[in-house]
PDB file of C-alpha atoms in Angstrom:
ATOM      1  CA  MET A  15      -0.006   0.006   0.003  1.00  0.00           C
ATOM      2  CA  ASN A  16       2.449   2.544  -1.291  1.00  0.00           C
ATOM      3  CA  LEU A  17       1.328   6.169  -1.100  1.00  0.00           C
ATOM      4  CA  SER A  18       4.574   7.603  -2.450  1.00  0.00           C
ATOM      5  CA  GLY A  19       4.007  10.935  -4.127  1.00  0.00           C
ATOM      6  CA  ARG A  20       0.469  11.396  -2.828  1.00  0.00           C
ATOM      7  CA  LYS A  21      -0.561  14.592  -1.059  1.00  0.00           C
ATOM      8  CA  ILE A  22      -3.052  13.919   1.714  1.00  0.00           C
ATOM      9  CA  VAL A  23      -4.927  16.188   4.169  1.00  0.00           C
ATOM     10  CA  VAL A  24      -6.022  14.769   7.522  1.00  0.00           C
ATOM     11  CA  THR A  25      -8.476  16.786   9.623  1.00  0.00           C
ATOM     12  CA  GLY A  26      -8.712  16.385  13.389  1.00  0.00           C
ATOM     13  CA  ALA A  27      -5.105  15.341  13.105  1.00  0.00           C
ATOM     14  CA  PHE A  28      -3.906  16.284  16.579  1.00  0.00           C
ATOM     15  CA  GLY A  29      -6.215  13.852  18.392  1.00  0.00           C
ATOM     16  CA  SER A  30      -5.449  10.233  19.295  1.00  0.00           C
ATOM     17  CA  LEU A  31      -6.870   8.749  16.095  1.00  0.00           C
ATOM     18  CA  GLY A  32      -5.776  11.605  13.859  1.00  0.00           C
ATOM     19  CA  THR A  33      -2.213  11.315  15.067  1.00  0.00           C
ATOM     20  CA  LYS A  34      -2.035   7.592  14.309  1.00  0.00           C
ATOM     21  CA  VAL A  35      -3.648   7.995  10.905  1.00  0.00           C
ATOM     22  CA  SER A  36      -1.416  10.906   9.910  1.00  0.00           C
ATOM     23  CA  ALA A  37       1.706   9.064  10.937  1.00  0.00           C
ATOM     24  CA  ALA A  38       0.663   5.894   9.071  1.00  0.00           C
ATOM     25  CA  VAL A  39      -0.138   7.827   5.895  1.00  0.00           C
ATOM     26  CA  ARG A  40       3.216   9.545   6.048  1.00  0.00           C
ATOM     27  CA  GLU A  41       5.037   6.255   6.701  1.00  0.00           C
ATOM     28  CA  ALA A  42       3.367   4.886   3.556  1.00  0.00           C
ATOM     29  CA  GLY A  43       5.147   7.592   1.572  1.00  0.00           C
ATOM     30  CA  ALA A  44       2.628  10.414   1.330  1.00  0.00           C
ATOM     31  CA  THR A  45       3.154  14.103   2.016  1.00  0.00           C
ATOM     32  CA  VAL A  46       0.650  14.952   4.776  1.00  0.00           C
ATOM     33  CA  THR A  47      -0.978  18.148   5.967  1.00  0.00           C
ATOM     34  CA  CYS A  48      -2.473  17.877   9.458  1.00  0.00           C
ATOM     35  CA  ILE A  49      -5.377  20.260  10.148  1.00  0.00           C
ATOM     36  CA  ASP A  50      -6.823  20.765  13.605  1.00  0.00           C
ATOM     37  CA  HIS A  51      -8.849  23.278  15.605  1.00  0.00           C
ATOM     38  CA  SER A  52      -6.426  22.904  18.523  1.00  0.00           C
ATOM     39  CA  SER A  53      -3.213  24.860  18.930  1.00  0.00           C
ATOM     40  CA  VAL A  54      -0.039  23.488  17.436  1.00  0.00           C
ATOM     41  CA  GLU A  55       1.291  22.765  20.942  1.00  0.00           C
ATOM     42  CA  ARG A  56      -1.102  19.808  21.053  1.00  0.00           C
ATOM     43  CA  ALA A  57       0.469  18.205  18.015  1.00  0.00           C
ATOM     44  CA  HIS A  58       2.215  14.919  18.822  1.00  0.00           C
ATOM     45  CA  ASP A  59       5.916  14.425  18.095  1.00  0.00           C
ATOM     46  CA  SER A  60       4.992  11.693  15.595  1.00  0.00           C
ATOM     47  CA  LEU A  61       3.644  14.445  13.305  1.00  0.00           C
ATOM     48  CA  LYS A  62       7.096  15.911  12.701  1.00  0.00           C
ATOM     49  CA  GLY A  63       7.662  16.024   8.991  1.00  0.00           C
ATOM     50  CA  CYS A  64       3.975  16.823   8.305  1.00  0.00           C
ATOM     51  CA  VAL A  65       2.662  20.253   7.444  1.00  0.00           C
ATOM     52  CA  LEU A  66       0.742  21.481  10.532  1.00  0.00           C
ATOM     53  CA  LEU A  67      -2.211  23.888  10.248  1.00  0.00           C
ATOM     54  CA  SER A  68      -3.619  24.683  13.677  1.00  0.00           C
ATOM     55  CA  GLY A  69      -6.516  26.828  14.882  1.00  0.00           C
ATOM     56  CA  VAL A  70      -8.671  25.981  11.892  1.00  0.00           C
ATOM     57  CA  ASP A  71     -12.425  26.024  12.436  1.00  0.00           C
ATOM     58  CA  LEU A  72     -13.714  23.718   9.706  1.00  0.00           C
ATOM     59  CA  GLY A  73     -17.255  24.622  10.731  1.00  0.00           C
ATOM     60  CA  LEU A  74     -16.680  27.845   8.802  1.00  0.00           C
ATOM     61  CA  PRO A  75     -16.686  27.468   5.004  1.00  0.00           C
ATOM     62  CA  ASP A  76     -14.188  30.274   4.449  1.00  0.00           C
ATOM     63  CA  ALA A  77     -11.790  28.842   7.016  1.00  0.00           C
ATOM     64  CA  ALA A  78     -12.038  25.390   5.430  1.00  0.00           C
ATOM     65  CA  ALA A  79     -11.386  26.833   1.976  1.00  0.00           C
ATOM     66  CA  ALA A  80      -8.373  28.815   3.173  1.00  0.00           C
ATOM     67  CA  ALA A  81      -6.905  25.804   4.960  1.00  0.00           C
ATOM     68  CA  MET A  82      -7.306  23.488   1.932  1.00  0.00           C
ATOM     69  CA  LYS A  83      -5.761  26.050  -0.387  1.00  0.00           C
ATOM     70  CA  ALA A  84      -2.827  26.516   1.989  1.00  0.00           C
ATOM     71  CA  ALA A  85      -2.371  22.746   2.250  1.00  0.00           C
ATOM     72  CA  ALA A  86      -2.427  22.245  -1.516  1.00  0.00           C
ATOM     73  CA  LYS A  87       0.011  25.112  -2.013  1.00  0.00           C
ATOM     74  CA  GLN A  88       2.523  23.775   0.531  1.00  0.00           C
ATOM     75  CA  MET A  89       2.263  20.168  -0.710  1.00  0.00           C
ATOM     76  CA  GLY A  90       2.164  20.985  -4.416  1.00  0.00           C
ATOM     77  CA  GLY A  91      -1.311  19.525  -4.927  1.00  0.00           C
ATOM     78  CA  LEU A  92      -4.008  17.457  -3.228  1.00  0.00           C
ATOM     79  CA  ASP A  93      -4.831  13.782  -3.843  1.00  0.00           C
ATOM     80  CA  GLY A  94      -6.791  12.795  -0.779  1.00  0.00           C
ATOM     81  CA  LEU A  95      -8.788  13.907   2.283  1.00  0.00           C
ATOM     82  CA  VAL A  96      -9.346  12.030   5.540  1.00  0.00           C
ATOM     83  CA  ASN A  97     -12.111  13.575   7.626  1.00  0.00           C
ATOM     84  CA  ILE A  98     -11.492  12.716  11.287  1.00  0.00           C
ATOM     85  CA  ALA A  99     -12.463  16.030  12.889  1.00  0.00           C
ATOM     86  CA  GLY A 100     -15.391  15.548  15.223  1.00  0.00           C
ATOM     87  CA  GLY A 101     -16.491  14.841  18.732  1.00  0.00           C
ATOM     88  CA  PHE A 102     -18.717  12.822  21.037  1.00  0.00           C
ATOM     89  CA  ARG A 103     -21.224  13.513  23.762  1.00  0.00           C
ATOM     90  CA  TRP A 104     -23.449  11.034  25.579  1.00  0.00           C
ATOM     91  CA  GLU A 105     -26.855  12.460  26.410  1.00  0.00           C
ATOM     92  CA  LYS A 106     -30.343  11.038  26.634  1.00  0.00           C
ATOM     93  CA  VAL A 107     -33.128  12.596  24.634  1.00  0.00           C
ATOM     94  CA  GLU A 108     -35.263  12.835  27.754  1.00  0.00           C
ATOM     95  CA  GLY A 109     -33.892  15.680  29.773  1.00  0.00           C
ATOM     96  CA  GLY A 110     -31.344  16.571  27.111  1.00  0.00           C
ATOM     97  CA  GLY A 111     -31.012  19.739  25.114  1.00  0.00           C
ATOM     98  CA  ILE A 112     -31.307  20.581  21.452  1.00  0.00           C
ATOM     99  CA  ALA A 113     -27.965  22.389  21.763  1.00  0.00           C
ATOM    100  CA  THR A 114     -26.233  18.976  21.934  1.00  0.00           C
ATOM    101  CA  TRP A 115     -27.773  17.980  18.607  1.00  0.00           C
ATOM    102  CA  ASP A 116     -26.653  21.276  17.042  1.00  0.00           C
ATOM    103  CA  GLN A 117     -23.171  20.916  18.494  1.00  0.00           C
ATOM    104  CA  LEU A 118     -22.591  17.385  17.246  1.00  0.00           C
ATOM    105  CA  TYR A 119     -24.066  18.200  13.817  1.00  0.00           C
ATOM    106  CA  ASN A 120     -21.617  21.113  13.586  1.00  0.00           C
ATOM    107  CA  ILE A 121     -18.480  19.245  14.616  1.00  0.00           C
ATOM    108  CA  ASN A 122     -19.182  15.862  12.998  1.00  0.00           C
ATOM    109  CA  LEU A 123     -21.104  16.595   9.795  1.00  0.00           C
ATOM    110  CA  ARG A 124     -20.748  20.285   8.981  1.00  0.00           C
ATOM    111  CA  THR A 125     -16.943  20.092   9.244  1.00  0.00           C
ATOM    112  CA  ALA A 126     -16.844  17.149   6.868  1.00  0.00           C
ATOM    113  CA  VAL A 127     -19.081  18.841   4.305  1.00  0.00           C
ATOM    114  CA  ASN A 128     -17.028  22.046   4.412  1.00  0.00           C
ATOM    115  CA  ALA A 129     -13.763  20.147   4.118  1.00  0.00           C
ATOM    116  CA  VAL A 130     -15.043  18.151   1.154  1.00  0.00           C
ATOM    117  CA  GLN A 131     -16.431  21.171  -0.675  1.00  0.00           C
ATOM    118  CA  ALA A 132     -13.169  23.041  -0.142  1.00  0.00           C
ATOM    119  CA  SER A 133     -10.981  20.135  -1.297  1.00  0.00           C
ATOM    120  CA  LEU A 134     -12.788  19.021  -4.444  1.00  0.00           C
ATOM    121  CA  PRO A 135     -11.702  21.928  -6.704  1.00  0.00           C
ATOM    122  CA  LEU A 136      -8.087  21.161  -5.709  1.00  0.00           C
ATOM    123  CA  MET A 137      -8.159  17.370  -5.991  1.00  0.00           C
ATOM    124  CA  GLY A 138      -6.768  15.616  -9.013  1.00  0.00           C
ATOM    125  CA  PRO A 139      -9.012  12.800 -10.301  1.00  0.00           C
ATOM    126  CA  GLU A 140      -6.321  10.226 -11.007  1.00  0.00           C
ATOM    127  CA  HIS A 141      -5.815   9.242  -7.379  1.00  0.00           C
ATOM    128  CA  GLY A 142      -8.673  11.185  -5.770  1.00  0.00           C
ATOM    129  CA  ARG A 143      -9.665   9.686  -2.416  1.00  0.00           C
ATOM    130  CA  ILE A 144     -11.962  10.846   0.372  1.00  0.00           C
ATOM    131  CA  VAL A 145     -12.211   8.810   3.587  1.00  0.00           C
ATOM    132  CA  ASN A 146     -14.754   9.863   6.177  1.00  0.00           C
ATOM    133  CA  VAL A 147     -14.876   8.636   9.787  1.00  0.00           C
ATOM    134  CA  GLY A 148     -18.407   7.695  10.692  1.00  0.00           C
ATOM    135  CA  ALA A 149     -19.492   5.461  13.567  1.00  0.00           C
ATOM    136  CA  ALA A 150     -20.849   1.974  14.042  1.00  0.00           C
ATOM    137  CA  GLY A 151     -23.458   3.556  16.322  1.00  0.00           C
ATOM    138  CA  SER A 152     -24.999   5.255  13.299  1.00  0.00           C
ATOM    139  CA  ILE A 153     -26.376   1.862  12.247  1.00  0.00           C
ATOM    140  CA  LYS A 154     -27.911   0.985  15.620  1.00  0.00           C
ATOM    141  CA  ALA A 155     -27.921   3.687  18.259  1.00  0.00           C
ATOM    142  CA  GLY A 156     -28.229   2.894  21.967  1.00  0.00           C
ATOM    143  CA  THR A 157     -29.353   4.970  24.941  1.00  0.00           C
ATOM    144  CA  GLY A 158     -27.644   8.349  25.068  1.00  0.00           C
ATOM    145  CA  MET A 159     -26.323   8.012  21.531  1.00  0.00           C
ATOM    146  CA  GLY A 160     -29.087   9.808  19.642  1.00  0.00           C
ATOM    147  CA  ALA A 161     -27.406  13.111  18.821  1.00  0.00           C
ATOM    148  CA  TYR A 162     -24.038  11.525  18.109  1.00  0.00           C
ATOM    149  CA  ALA A 163     -25.478   8.726  15.968  1.00  0.00           C
ATOM    150  CA  ALA A 164     -27.648  11.133  14.022  1.00  0.00           C
ATOM    151  CA  SER A 165     -24.671  13.312  13.148  1.00  0.00           C
ATOM    152  CA  LYS A 166     -22.621  10.255  12.124  1.00  0.00           C
ATOM    153  CA  ALA A 167     -25.550   8.915  10.087  1.00  0.00           C
ATOM    154  CA  GLY A 168     -25.264  12.194   8.221  1.00  0.00           C
ATOM    155  CA  VAL A 169     -21.637  11.426   7.516  1.00  0.00           C
ATOM    156  CA  ALA A 170     -22.693   8.032   6.103  1.00  0.00           C
ATOM    157  CA  LYS A 171     -25.233   9.579   3.771  1.00  0.00           C
ATOM    158  CA  LEU A 172     -22.779  12.300   2.731  1.00  0.00           C
ATOM    159  CA  THR A 173     -20.399   9.484   1.792  1.00  0.00           C
ATOM    160  CA  GLU A 174     -22.955   7.567  -0.259  1.00  0.00           C
ATOM    161  CA  ALA A 175     -24.250  10.672  -2.063  1.00  0.00           C
ATOM    162  CA  LEU A 176     -20.790  11.997  -2.799  1.00  0.00           C
ATOM    163  CA  ALA A 177     -19.525   8.653  -4.063  1.00  0.00           C
ATOM    164  CA  ASP A 178     -22.380   8.522  -6.568  1.00  0.00           C
ATOM    165  CA  GLU A 179     -21.763  12.164  -7.532  1.00  0.00           C
ATOM    166  CA  LEU A 180     -18.051  11.562  -8.210  1.00  0.00           C
ATOM    167  CA  LYS A 181     -18.026   8.017  -9.559  1.00  0.00           C
ATOM    168  CA  ASP A 182     -17.456   9.159 -13.146  1.00  0.00           C
ATOM    169  CA  LYS A 183     -14.720  11.580 -12.094  1.00  0.00           C
ATOM    170  CA  GLY A 184     -12.298   8.987 -10.710  1.00  0.00           C
ATOM    171  CA  VAL A 185     -12.664  10.024  -7.060  1.00  0.00           C
ATOM    172  CA  CYS A 186     -13.400   7.228  -4.564  1.00  0.00           C
ATOM    173  CA  VAL A 187     -15.364   8.169  -1.438  1.00  0.00           C
ATOM    174  CA  ASN A 188     -15.737   5.756   1.495  1.00  0.00           C
ATOM    175  CA  ALA A 189     -16.449   5.838   5.204  1.00  0.00           C
ATOM    176  CA  ILE A 190     -15.205   3.712   8.071  1.00  0.00           C
ATOM    177  CA  LEU A 191     -17.527   2.953  10.997  1.00  0.00           C
ATOM    178  CA  PRO A 192     -15.550   2.346  14.179  1.00  0.00           C
ATOM    179  CA  SER A 193     -16.979   1.103  17.453  1.00  0.00           C
ATOM    180  CA  ILE A 194     -15.239   2.134  20.682  1.00  0.00           C
ATOM    181  CA  ILE A 195     -11.686   3.191  19.865  1.00  0.00           C
ATOM    182  CA  ASP A 196      -8.933   2.325  22.339  1.00  0.00           C
ATOM    183  CA  THR A 197      -7.789   5.833  23.248  1.00  0.00           C
ATOM    184  CA  PRO A 198      -6.591   7.258  26.588  1.00  0.00           C
ATOM    185  CA  ALA A 199      -9.775   9.321  26.872  1.00  0.00           C
ATOM    186  CA  ASN A 200     -12.043   6.300  26.362  1.00  0.00           C
ATOM    187  CA  ARG A 201     -10.028   4.256  28.836  1.00  0.00           C
ATOM    188  CA  ALA A 202     -10.422   7.052  31.401  1.00  0.00           C
ATOM    189  CA  ASP A 203     -14.154   7.222  30.814  1.00  0.00           C
ATOM    190  CA  MET A 204     -14.603   3.406  30.948  1.00  0.00           C
ATOM    191  CA  PRO A 205     -11.876   2.083  33.252  1.00  0.00           C
ATOM    192  CA  ASP A 206     -13.652  -1.204  34.005  1.00  0.00           C
ATOM    193  CA  ALA A 207     -14.268  -2.165  30.338  1.00  0.00           C
ATOM    194  CA  ASP A 208     -12.326  -4.898  28.557  1.00  0.00           C
ATOM    195  CA  HIS A 209     -10.105  -2.629  26.495  1.00  0.00           C
ATOM    196  CA  ASP A 210      -8.685  -5.583  24.545  1.00  0.00           C
ATOM    197  CA  ARG A 211     -12.037  -5.880  22.760  1.00  0.00           C
ATOM    198  CA  TRP A 212     -11.902  -2.319  21.417  1.00  0.00           C
ATOM    199  CA  VAL A 213     -10.582  -1.421  17.970  1.00  0.00           C
ATOM    200  CA  LYS A 214      -7.052   0.034  18.027  1.00  0.00           C
ATOM    201  CA  PRO A 215      -6.207   3.373  16.342  1.00  0.00           C
ATOM    202  CA  GLU A 216      -3.440   1.561  14.451  1.00  0.00           C
ATOM    203  CA  GLN A 217      -5.971  -0.869  12.968  1.00  0.00           C
ATOM    204  CA  ILE A 218      -8.117   2.040  11.754  1.00  0.00           C
ATOM    205  CA  ALA A 219      -5.015   3.712  10.333  1.00  0.00           C
ATOM    206  CA  ASP A 220      -4.176   0.594   8.320  1.00  0.00           C
ATOM    207  CA  LEU A 221      -7.665   0.640   6.793  1.00  0.00           C
ATOM    208  CA  VAL A 222      -7.403   4.330   5.978  1.00  0.00           C
ATOM    209  CA  VAL A 223      -4.071   3.774   4.210  1.00  0.00           C
ATOM    210  CA  PHE A 224      -5.645   0.979   2.136  1.00  0.00           C
ATOM    211  CA  LEU A 225      -8.597   3.200   1.163  1.00  0.00           C
ATOM    212  CA  LEU A 226      -6.156   5.934   0.052  1.00  0.00           C
ATOM    213  CA  SER A 227      -4.146   3.493  -2.059  1.00  0.00           C
ATOM    214  CA  ASP A 228      -4.520   2.276  -5.649  1.00  0.00           C
ATOM    215  CA  ARG A 229      -5.536  -1.119  -4.293  1.00  0.00           C
ATOM    216  CA  SER A 230      -8.906   0.304  -3.271  1.00  0.00           C
ATOM    217  CA  SER A 231      -9.717   1.729  -6.696  1.00  0.00           C
ATOM    218  CA  ALA A 232     -12.755  -0.545  -7.139  1.00  0.00           C
ATOM    219  CA  ILE A 233     -14.304   0.542  -3.790  1.00  0.00           C
ATOM    220  CA  THR A 234     -16.473   3.640  -3.511  1.00  0.00           C
ATOM    221  CA  GLY A 235     -19.609   4.432  -1.528  1.00  0.00           C
ATOM    222  CA  ALA A 236     -18.731   1.769   1.040  1.00  0.00           C
ATOM    223  CA  LEU A 237     -19.548   2.064   4.763  1.00  0.00           C
ATOM    224  CA  ILE A 238     -17.003  -0.237   6.369  1.00  0.00           C
ATOM    225  CA  PRO A 239     -17.489  -1.372   9.985  1.00  0.00           C
ATOM    226  CA  ILE A 240     -14.300  -1.746  12.031  1.00  0.00           C
ATOM    227  CA  VAL A 241     -15.467  -2.765  15.451  1.00  0.00           C
ATOM    228  CA  GLY A 242     -12.872  -5.037  17.055  1.00  0.00           C
ATOM    229  CA  ARG A 243     -14.759  -7.501  19.234  1.00  0.00           C
ATOM    230  CA  VAL A 244     -17.288  -5.057  20.706  1.00  0.00           C
TER     231      VAL A 244
END
């Protein structure tokens, strides 16, 4: 799965999953731009060698457009986009607030739409790849998962619609649907869980690299569960 010569943007790149994905994509030979809303001080040492764009609010179309143009200029083009930017909040519908639904829509779906719209005019069709991070919970949501699952269901439908829209332009669009990811934050929130059953960030990163590679050229519009043994 050689990505030599490819220019890839990863959003949400300073987080636990984004860091692993960015590093794996770079190790596969790509030039990588890491975009995040956080300050550059939060960037992990493993991102050295990547272009770092911090303080970017992808919820704003103009900010997304400026970031993608800057990334393409620094890398000398754009071949792929990995949308990891997002967040989670557990809240029941009963007693919950509509603000949570708005918040998760904004950070999970709106950011992805803005990033996609900003990247498409810059993306060459020969190796064009878009990989979105959805959620297994968007297929079957449990208690407290309504707002989160709804926003991630939007990511799934964005993926399907965009794949159909771009299928004759040589751009493949897919989404991965993780279950609980084995991150320090999730371990802290669920200390008594069997963490060995969770999906590892490195396993997700391997799948992302495959979906960015030529070996995935026959796959578009797929929603791929990656759930470990949850």
